[in-house]
PDB file of C-alpha atoms in Angstrom:
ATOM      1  CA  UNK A   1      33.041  44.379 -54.406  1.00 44.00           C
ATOM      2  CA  UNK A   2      32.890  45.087 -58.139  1.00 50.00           C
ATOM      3  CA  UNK A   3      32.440  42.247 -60.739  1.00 49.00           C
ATOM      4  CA  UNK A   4      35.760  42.452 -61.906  1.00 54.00           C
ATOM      5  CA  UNK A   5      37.908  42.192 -58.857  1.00 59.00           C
ATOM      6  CA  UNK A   6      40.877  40.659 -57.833  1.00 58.00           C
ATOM      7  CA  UNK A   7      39.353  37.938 -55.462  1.00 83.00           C
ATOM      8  CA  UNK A   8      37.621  36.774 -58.322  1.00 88.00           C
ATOM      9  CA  UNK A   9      39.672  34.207 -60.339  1.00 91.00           C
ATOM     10  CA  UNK A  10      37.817  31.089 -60.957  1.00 95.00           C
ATOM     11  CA  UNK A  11      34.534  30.094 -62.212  1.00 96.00           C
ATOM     12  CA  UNK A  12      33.991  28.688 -58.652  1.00 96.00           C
ATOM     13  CA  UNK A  13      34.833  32.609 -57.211  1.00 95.00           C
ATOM     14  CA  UNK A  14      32.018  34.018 -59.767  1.00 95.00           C
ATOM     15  CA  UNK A  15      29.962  31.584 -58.732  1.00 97.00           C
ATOM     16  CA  UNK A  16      29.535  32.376 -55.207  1.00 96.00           C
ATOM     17  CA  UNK A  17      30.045  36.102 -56.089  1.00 95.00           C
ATOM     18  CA  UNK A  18      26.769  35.476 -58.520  1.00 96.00           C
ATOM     19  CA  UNK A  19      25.171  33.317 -55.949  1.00 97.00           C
ATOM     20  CA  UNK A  20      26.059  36.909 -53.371  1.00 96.00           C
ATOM     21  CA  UNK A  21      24.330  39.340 -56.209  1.00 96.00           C
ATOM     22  CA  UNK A  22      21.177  37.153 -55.893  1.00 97.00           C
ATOM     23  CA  UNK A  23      20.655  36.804 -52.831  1.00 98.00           C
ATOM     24  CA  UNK A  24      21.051  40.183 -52.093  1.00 97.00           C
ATOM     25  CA  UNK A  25      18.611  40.740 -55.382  1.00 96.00           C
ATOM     26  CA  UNK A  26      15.853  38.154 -53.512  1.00 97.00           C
ATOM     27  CA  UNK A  27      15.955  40.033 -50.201  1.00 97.00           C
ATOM     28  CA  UNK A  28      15.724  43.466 -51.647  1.00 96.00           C
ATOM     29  CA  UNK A  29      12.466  41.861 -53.741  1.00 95.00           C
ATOM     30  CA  UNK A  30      11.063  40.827 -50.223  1.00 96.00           C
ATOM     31  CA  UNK A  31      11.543  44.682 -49.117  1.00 95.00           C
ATOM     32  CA  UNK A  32      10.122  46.247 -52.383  1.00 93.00           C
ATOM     33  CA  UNK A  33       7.080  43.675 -53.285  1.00 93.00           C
ATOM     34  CA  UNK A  34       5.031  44.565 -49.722  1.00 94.00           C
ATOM     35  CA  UNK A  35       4.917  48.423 -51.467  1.00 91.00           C
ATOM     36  CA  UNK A  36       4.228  46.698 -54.576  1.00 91.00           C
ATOM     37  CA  UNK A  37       0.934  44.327 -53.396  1.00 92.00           C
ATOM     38  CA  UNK A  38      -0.455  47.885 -51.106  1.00 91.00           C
ATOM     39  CA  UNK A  39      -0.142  49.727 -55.016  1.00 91.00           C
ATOM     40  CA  UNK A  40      -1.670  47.528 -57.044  1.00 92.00           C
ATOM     41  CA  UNK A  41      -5.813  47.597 -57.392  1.00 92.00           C
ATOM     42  CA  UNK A  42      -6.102  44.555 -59.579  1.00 93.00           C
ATOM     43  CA  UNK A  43      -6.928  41.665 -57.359  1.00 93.00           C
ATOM     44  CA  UNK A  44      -5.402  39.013 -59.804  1.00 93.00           C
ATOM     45  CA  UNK A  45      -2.078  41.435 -59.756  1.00 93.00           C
ATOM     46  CA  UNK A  46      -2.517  41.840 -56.163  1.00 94.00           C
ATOM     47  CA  UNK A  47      -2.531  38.164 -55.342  1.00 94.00           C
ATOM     48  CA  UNK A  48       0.209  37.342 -57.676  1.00 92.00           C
ATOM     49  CA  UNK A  49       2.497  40.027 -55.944  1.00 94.00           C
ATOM     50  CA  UNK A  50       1.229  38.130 -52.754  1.00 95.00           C
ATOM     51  CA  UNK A  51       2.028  34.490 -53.805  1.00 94.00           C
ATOM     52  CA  UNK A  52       5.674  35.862 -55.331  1.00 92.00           C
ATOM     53  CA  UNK A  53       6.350  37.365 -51.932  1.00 96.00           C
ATOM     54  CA  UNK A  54       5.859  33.331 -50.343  1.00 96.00           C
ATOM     55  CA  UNK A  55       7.581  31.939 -53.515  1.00 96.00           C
ATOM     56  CA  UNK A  56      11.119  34.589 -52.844  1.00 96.00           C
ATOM     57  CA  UNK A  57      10.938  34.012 -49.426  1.00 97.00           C
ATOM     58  CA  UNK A  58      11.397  30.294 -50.125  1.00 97.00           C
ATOM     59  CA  UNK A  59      13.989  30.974 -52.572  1.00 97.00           C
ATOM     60  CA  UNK A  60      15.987  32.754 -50.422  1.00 98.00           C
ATOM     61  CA  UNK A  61      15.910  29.394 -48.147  1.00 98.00           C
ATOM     62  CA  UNK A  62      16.966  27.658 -51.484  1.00 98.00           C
ATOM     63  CA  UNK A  63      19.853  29.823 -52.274  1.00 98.00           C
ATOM     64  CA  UNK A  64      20.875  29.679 -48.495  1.00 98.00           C
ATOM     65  CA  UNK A  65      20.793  26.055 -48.948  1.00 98.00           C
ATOM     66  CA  UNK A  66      22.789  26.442 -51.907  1.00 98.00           C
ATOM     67  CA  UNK A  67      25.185  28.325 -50.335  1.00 98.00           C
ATOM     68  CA  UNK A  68      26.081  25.425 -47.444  1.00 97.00           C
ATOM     69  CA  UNK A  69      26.436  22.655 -49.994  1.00 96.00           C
ATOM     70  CA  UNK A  70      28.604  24.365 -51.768  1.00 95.00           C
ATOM     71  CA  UNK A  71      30.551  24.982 -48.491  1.00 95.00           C
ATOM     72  CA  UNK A  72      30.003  28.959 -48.146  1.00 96.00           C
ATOM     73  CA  UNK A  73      28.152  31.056 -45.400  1.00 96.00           C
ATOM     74  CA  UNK A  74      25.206  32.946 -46.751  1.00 97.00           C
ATOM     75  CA  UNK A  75      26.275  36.485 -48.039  1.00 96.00           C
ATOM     76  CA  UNK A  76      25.131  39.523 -49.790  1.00 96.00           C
ATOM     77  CA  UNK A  77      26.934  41.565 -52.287  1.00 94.00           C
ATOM     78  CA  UNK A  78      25.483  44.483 -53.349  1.00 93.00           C
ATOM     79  CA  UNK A  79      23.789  44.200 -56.722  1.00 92.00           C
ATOM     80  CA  UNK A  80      23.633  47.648 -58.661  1.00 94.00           C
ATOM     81  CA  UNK A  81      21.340  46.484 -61.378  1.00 94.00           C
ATOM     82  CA  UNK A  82      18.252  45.201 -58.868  1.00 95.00           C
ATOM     83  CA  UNK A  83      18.829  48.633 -56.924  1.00 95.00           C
ATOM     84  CA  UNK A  84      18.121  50.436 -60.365  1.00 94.00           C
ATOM     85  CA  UNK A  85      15.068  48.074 -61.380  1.00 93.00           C
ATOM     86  CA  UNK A  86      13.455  48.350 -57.901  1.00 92.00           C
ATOM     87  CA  UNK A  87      14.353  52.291 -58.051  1.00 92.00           C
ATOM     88  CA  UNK A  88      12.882  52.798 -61.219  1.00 88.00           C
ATOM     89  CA  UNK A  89       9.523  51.436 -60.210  1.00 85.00           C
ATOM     90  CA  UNK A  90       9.078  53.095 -57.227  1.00 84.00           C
ATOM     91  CA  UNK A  91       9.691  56.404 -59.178  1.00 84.00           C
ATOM     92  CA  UNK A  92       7.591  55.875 -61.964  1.00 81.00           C
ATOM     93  CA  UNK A  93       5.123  53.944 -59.688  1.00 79.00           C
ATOM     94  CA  UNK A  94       5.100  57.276 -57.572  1.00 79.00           C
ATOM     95  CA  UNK A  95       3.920  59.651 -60.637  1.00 74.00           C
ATOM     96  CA  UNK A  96       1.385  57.265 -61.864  1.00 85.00           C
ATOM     97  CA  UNK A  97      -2.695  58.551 -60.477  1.00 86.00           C
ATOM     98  CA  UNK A  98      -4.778  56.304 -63.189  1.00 91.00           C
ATOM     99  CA  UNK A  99      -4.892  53.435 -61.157  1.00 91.00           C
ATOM    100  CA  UNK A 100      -5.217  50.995 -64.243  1.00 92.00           C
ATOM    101  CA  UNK A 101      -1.927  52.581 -65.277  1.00 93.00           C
ATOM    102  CA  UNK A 102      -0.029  52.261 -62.076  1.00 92.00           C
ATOM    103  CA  UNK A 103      -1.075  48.582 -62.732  1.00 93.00           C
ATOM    104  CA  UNK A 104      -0.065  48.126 -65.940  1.00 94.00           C
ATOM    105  CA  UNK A 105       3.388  49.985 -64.760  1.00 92.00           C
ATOM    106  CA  UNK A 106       3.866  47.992 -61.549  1.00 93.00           C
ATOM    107  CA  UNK A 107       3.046  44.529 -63.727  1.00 93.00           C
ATOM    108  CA  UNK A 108       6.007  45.923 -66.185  1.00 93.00           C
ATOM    109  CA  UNK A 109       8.209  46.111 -63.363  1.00 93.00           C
ATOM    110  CA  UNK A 110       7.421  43.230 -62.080  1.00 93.00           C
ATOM    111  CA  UNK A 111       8.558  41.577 -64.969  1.00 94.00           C
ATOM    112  CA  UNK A 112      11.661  43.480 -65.257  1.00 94.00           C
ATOM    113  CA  UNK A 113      12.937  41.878 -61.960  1.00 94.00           C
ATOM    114  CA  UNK A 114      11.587  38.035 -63.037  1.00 95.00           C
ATOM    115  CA  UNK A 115      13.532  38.794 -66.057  1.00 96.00           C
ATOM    116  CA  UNK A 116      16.523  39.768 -64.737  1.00 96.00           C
ATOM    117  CA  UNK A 117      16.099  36.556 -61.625  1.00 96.00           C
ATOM    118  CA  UNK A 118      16.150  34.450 -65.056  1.00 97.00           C
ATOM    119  CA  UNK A 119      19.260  35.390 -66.314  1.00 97.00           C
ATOM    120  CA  UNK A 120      21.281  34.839 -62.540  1.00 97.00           C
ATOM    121  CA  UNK A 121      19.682  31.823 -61.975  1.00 98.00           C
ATOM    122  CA  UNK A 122      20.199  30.744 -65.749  1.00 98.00           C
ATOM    123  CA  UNK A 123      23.444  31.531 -65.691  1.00 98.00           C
ATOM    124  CA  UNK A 124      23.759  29.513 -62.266  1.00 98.00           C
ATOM    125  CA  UNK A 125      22.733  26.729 -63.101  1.00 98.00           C
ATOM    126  CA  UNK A 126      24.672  26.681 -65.989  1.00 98.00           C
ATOM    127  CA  UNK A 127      28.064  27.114 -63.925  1.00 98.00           C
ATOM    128  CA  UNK A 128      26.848  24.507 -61.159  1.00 98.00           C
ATOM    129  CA  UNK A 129      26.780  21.816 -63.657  1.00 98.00           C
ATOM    130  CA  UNK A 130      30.356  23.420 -65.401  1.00 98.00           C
ATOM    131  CA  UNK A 131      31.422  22.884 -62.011  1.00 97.00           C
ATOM    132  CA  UNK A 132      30.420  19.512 -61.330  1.00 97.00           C
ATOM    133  CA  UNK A 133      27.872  20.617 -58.440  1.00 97.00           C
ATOM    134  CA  UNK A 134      24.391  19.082 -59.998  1.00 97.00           C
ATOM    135  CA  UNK A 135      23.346  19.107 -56.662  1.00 97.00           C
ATOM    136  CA  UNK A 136      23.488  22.933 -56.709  1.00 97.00           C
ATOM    137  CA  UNK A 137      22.671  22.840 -60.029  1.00 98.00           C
ATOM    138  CA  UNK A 138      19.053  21.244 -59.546  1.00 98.00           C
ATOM    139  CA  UNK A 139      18.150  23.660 -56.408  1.00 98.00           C
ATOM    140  CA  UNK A 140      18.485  26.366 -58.332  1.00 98.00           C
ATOM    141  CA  UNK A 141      16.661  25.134 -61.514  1.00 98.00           C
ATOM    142  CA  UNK A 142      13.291  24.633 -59.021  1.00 98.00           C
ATOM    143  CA  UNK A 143      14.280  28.532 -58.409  1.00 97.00           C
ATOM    144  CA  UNK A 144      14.715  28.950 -62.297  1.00 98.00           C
ATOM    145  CA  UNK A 145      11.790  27.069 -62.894  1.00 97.00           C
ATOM    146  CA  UNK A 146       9.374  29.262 -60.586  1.00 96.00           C
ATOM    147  CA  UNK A 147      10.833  32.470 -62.176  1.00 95.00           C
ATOM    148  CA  UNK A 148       9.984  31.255 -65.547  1.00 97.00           C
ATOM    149  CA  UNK A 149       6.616  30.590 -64.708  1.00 96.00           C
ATOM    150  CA  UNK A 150       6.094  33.345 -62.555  1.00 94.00           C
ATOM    151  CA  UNK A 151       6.900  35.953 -65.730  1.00 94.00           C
ATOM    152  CA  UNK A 152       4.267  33.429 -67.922  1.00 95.00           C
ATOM    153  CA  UNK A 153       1.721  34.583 -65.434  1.00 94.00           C
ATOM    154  CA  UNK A 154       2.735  37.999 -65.706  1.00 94.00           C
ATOM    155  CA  UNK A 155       2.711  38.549 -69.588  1.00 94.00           C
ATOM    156  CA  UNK A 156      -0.795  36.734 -69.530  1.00 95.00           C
ATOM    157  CA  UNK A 157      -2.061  39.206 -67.009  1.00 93.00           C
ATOM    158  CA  UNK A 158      -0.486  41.639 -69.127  1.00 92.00           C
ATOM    159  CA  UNK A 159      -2.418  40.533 -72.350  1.00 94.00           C
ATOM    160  CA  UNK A 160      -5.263  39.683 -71.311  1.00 93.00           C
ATOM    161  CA  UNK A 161      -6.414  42.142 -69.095  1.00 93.00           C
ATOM    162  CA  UNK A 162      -4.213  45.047 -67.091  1.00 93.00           C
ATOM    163  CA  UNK A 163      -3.260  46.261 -70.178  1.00 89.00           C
ATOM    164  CA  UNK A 164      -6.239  46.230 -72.225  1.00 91.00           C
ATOM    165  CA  UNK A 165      -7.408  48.085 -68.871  1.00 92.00           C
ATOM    166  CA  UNK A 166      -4.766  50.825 -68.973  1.00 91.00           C
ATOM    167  CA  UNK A 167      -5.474  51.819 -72.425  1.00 89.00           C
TER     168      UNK A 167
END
């Protein structure tokens, strides 16, 4: 189902299409980040990979939860843009042998994927409230919350060591 389809008419219908495109996004992450924690040699990167893995795994729960208030099965769409991110890092992760570099690449992607879980659940929350659904609205900020914080961690990592590393 494309973005702009006929089914979609309503800022309620892009709602639970959005809702779809990230929960397909968050179980795709919980395929790619096992590949991602085996790659990394930084232990701090390693373990931050590890606790993400526990944190999407609970936000899948969330938006699952989500999904019933708001009086919808859990469904995936298929989400073109976390395909490409996730596809991109495997490729470059695959023609990376400094292993400082290959951390410094997998961090980048890492972030690439928190930044675009910001936007979706952003923009969620922003249509849950729109919509009168602040019960929705405030699930998925907890989820917004953790991906904010979860990209802080990153760019320290980033700055204060992997990178500094990698050069």
């Amino acid at each position: 189902m494309g973005l702009f389809t006929a089914s979609i008419k309503t800022l309620d219908d892009l709602f639970v299409h959005t809702l779809q495109d990230i929960y397909y996004a968050e179980n795709q992450i919980t395929k790619a980040l096992p590949k991602m924690i085996s790659k990394a040699t930084d232990p701090q990167l390693k373990q931050g990979f590890e606790t993400h893995l526990r944190e999407t795994e609970g936000q899948i729960k969330r938006l699952e939860q989500v999904f019933q208030m708001h009086g919808h099965a859990p469904k995936a769409v298929d989400c073109p843009a976390i395909d490409g991110i996730i596809k991109e890092a495997n490729e470059t992760a695959g023609d990376i042998a400094d292993k400082e570099v290959l951390d410094a690449a997998l961090l980048a992607a890492a972030q690439a994927v928190e930044h675009y879980e910001i936007t979706r659940y952003g923009t969620l929350v922003a249509w849950a409230k729109q919509l009168g659904r602040s019960d929705c609205a405030s699930v998925l900020q907890q989820t917004l919350d953790e991906e904010k914080a979860t990209d802080a961690k990153l760019t320290s990592m980033a700055e204060s060591k992997v990178n500094q590393k990698a050069a």
